[in-house]
CSV table of C-alpha atoms in Angstrom, one decimal:
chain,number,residue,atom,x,y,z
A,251,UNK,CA,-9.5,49.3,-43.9
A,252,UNK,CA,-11.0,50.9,-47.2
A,253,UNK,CA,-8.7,51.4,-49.8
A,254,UNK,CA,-9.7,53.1,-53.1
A,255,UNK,CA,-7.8,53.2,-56.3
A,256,UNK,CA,-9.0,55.8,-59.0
A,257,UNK,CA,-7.7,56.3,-62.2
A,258,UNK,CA,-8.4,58.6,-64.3
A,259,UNK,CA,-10.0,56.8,-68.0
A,260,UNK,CA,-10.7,53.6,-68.6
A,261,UNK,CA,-8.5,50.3,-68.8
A,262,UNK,CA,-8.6,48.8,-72.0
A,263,UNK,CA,-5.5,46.0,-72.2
A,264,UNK,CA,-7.1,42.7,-70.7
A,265,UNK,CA,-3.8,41.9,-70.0
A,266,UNK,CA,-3.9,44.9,-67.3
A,267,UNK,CA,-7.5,43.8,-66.4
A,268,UNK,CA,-6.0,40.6,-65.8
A,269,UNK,CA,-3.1,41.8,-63.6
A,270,UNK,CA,-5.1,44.2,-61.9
A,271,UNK,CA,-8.2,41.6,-61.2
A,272,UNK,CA,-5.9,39.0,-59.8
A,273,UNK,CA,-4.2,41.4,-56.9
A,274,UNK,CA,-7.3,43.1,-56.3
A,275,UNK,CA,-8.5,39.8,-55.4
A,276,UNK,CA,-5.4,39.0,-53.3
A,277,UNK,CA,-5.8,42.2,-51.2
A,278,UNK,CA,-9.5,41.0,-50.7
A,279,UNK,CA,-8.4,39.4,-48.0
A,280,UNK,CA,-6.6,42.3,-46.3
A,281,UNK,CA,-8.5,45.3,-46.8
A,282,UNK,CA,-11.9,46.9,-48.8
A,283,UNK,CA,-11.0,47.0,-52.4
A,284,UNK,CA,-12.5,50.1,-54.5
A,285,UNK,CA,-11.1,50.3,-58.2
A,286,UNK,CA,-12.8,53.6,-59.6
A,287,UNK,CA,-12.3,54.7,-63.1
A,288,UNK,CA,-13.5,58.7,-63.7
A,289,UNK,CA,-13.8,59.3,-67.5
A,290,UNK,CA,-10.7,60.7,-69.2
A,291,UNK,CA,-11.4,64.2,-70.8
A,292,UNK,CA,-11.5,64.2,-74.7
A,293,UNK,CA,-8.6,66.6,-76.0
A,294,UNK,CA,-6.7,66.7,-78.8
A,295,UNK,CA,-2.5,66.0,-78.9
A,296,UNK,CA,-1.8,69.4,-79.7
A,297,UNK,CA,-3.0,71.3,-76.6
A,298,UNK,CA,-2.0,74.7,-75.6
A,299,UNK,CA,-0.4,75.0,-71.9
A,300,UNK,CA,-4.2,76.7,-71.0
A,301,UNK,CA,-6.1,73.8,-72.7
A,302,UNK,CA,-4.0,71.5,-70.4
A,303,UNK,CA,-4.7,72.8,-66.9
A,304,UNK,CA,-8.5,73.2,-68.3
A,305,UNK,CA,-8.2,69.1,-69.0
A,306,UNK,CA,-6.4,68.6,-65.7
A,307,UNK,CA,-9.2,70.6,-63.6
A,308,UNK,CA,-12.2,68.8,-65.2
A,309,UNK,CA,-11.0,65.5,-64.7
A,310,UNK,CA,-9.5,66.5,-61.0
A,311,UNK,CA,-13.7,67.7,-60.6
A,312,UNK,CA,-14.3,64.5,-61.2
A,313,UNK,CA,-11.8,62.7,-59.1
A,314,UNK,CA,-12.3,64.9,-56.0
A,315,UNK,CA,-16.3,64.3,-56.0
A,316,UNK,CA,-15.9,60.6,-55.1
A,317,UNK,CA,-13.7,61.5,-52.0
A,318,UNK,CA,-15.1,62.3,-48.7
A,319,UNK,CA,-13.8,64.8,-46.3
A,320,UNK,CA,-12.2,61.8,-44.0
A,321,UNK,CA,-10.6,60.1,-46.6
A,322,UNK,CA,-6.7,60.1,-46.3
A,323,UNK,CA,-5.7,60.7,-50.0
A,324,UNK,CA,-2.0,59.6,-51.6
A,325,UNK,CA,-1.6,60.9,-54.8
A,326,UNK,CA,1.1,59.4,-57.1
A,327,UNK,CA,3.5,62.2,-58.7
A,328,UNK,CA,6.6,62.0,-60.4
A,329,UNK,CA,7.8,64.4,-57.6
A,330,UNK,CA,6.3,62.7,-54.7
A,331,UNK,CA,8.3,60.9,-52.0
A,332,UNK,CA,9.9,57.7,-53.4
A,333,UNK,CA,9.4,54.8,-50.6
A,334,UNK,CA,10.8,51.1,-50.4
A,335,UNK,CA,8.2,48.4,-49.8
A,336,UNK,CA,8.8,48.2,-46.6
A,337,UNK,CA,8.5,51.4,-45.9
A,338,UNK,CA,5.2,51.8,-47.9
A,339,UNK,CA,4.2,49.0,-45.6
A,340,UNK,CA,5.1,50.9,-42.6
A,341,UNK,CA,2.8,54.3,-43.8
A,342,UNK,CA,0.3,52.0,-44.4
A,343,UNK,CA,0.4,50.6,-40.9
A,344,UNK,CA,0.7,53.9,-39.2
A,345,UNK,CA,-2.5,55.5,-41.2
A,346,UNK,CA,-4.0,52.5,-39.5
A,347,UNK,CA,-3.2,52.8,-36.2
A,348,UNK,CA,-3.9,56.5,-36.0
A,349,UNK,CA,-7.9,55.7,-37.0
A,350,UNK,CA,-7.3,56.2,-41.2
A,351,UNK,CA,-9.7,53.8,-41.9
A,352,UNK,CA,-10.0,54.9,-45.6
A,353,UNK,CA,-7.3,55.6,-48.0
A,354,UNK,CA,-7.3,56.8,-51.2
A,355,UNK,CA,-4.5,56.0,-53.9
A,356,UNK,CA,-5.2,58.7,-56.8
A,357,UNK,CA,-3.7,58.3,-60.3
A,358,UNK,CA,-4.1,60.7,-63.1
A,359,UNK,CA,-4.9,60.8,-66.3
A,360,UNK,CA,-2.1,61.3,-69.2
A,361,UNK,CA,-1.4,65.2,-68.7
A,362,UNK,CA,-1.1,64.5,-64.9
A,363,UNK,CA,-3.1,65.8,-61.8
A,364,UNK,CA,-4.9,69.3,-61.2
A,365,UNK,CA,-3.9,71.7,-58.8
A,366,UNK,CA,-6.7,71.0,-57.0
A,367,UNK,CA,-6.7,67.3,-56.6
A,368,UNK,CA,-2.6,68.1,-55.3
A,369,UNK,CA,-3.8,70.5,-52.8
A,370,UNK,CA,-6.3,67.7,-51.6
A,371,UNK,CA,-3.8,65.1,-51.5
A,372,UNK,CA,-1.7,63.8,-47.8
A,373,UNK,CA,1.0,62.5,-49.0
A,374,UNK,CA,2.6,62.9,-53.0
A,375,UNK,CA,3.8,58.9,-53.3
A,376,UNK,CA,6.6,58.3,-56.6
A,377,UNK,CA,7.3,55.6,-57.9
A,378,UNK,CA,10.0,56.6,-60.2
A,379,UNK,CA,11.3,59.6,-62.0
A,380,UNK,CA,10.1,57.9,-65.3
A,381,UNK,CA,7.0,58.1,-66.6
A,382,UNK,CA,4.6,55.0,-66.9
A,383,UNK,CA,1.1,54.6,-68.7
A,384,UNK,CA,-1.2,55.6,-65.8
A,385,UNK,CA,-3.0,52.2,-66.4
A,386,UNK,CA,0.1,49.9,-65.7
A,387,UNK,CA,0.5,52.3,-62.6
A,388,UNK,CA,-2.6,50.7,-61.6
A,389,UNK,CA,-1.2,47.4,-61.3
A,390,UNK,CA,2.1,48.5,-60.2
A,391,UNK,CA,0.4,50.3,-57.0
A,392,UNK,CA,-1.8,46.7,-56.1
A,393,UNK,CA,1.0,44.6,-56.5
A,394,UNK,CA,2.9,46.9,-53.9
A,395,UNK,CA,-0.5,47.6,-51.4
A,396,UNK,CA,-0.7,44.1,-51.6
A,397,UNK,CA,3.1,43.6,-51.1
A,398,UNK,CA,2.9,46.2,-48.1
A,399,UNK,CA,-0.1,43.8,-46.0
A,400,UNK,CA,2.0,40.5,-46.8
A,401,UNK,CA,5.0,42.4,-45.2
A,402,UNK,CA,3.3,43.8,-42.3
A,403,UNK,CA,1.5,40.4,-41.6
A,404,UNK,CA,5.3,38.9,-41.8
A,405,UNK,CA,3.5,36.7,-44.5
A,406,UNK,CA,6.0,35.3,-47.1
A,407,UNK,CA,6.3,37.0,-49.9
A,408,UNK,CA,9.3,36.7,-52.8
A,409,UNK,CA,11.2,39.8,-52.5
């Protein structure tokens, strides 16, 4: 199994780096790891409601030309479908059985996702009604893909 995960800008913390380096490794073993960062687009605070979505569809340009057509793609989204680990684990299983060889976990930049990139996704995943920095997503999202092949392997894993 491929999975991808693309965020939009890119990671600057090294503690983030760190995190994110150290379960990418860990799924290593499990599955294809892809990390892809698409550049962020430059806006000021202030932005009109326009000026937004025009942010939103440049960078979703960006995101949706490093998908291909049989990629199954799970966006995160505020309102997306909240999921337990295990059940996360379970999707995860089933997209494997039924041939999804490739899987896409998309995060957005700081205003969010395009209409676009929505419309292309599978499956809206949420993590929480609260907002996070997009980049601590990141390492959220491995620790719980990661989380999800222990649990499916009925590996240990502390819960």
């Amino acid at each position: 199994m491929k999975i991808t995960i693309m965020t939009v800008g890119k990671l600057k913390e090294k503690y983030l780096k760190q995190g994110i380096a150290e379960y990418a490794k860990r799924l290593s073993a499990y599955a294809n790891i892809e990390l892809i960062e698409v550049p962020d687009e430059k806006a000021p605070e202030n932005l009109s409601a326009a000026d937004m979505e025009i942010v939103k569809q440049k960078e979703g340009e960006r995101i949706l030309a490093k998908i291909s057509p049989d990629t199954y793609v799970i966006t995160l989204e505020i309102n997306g479908k909240q999921l337990t680990s295990e059940q996360l684990a379970t999707h995860i299983d089933q997209l494997a059985t039924y041939g999804k060889s490739k899987i896409a976990f998309i995060i957005g930049g700081s205003l969010g996702l395009g209409s676009e990139v929505i419309a292309r996704s599978d499956y809206a995943l949420s993590f929480s009604k609260m907002t996070f920095p997009h980049q601590l997503m990141k390492l959220v999202l491995l620790e719980q893909i990661y989380r999800a092949f222990r649990i499916n392997r009925n590996e240990p894993y502390h819960k």
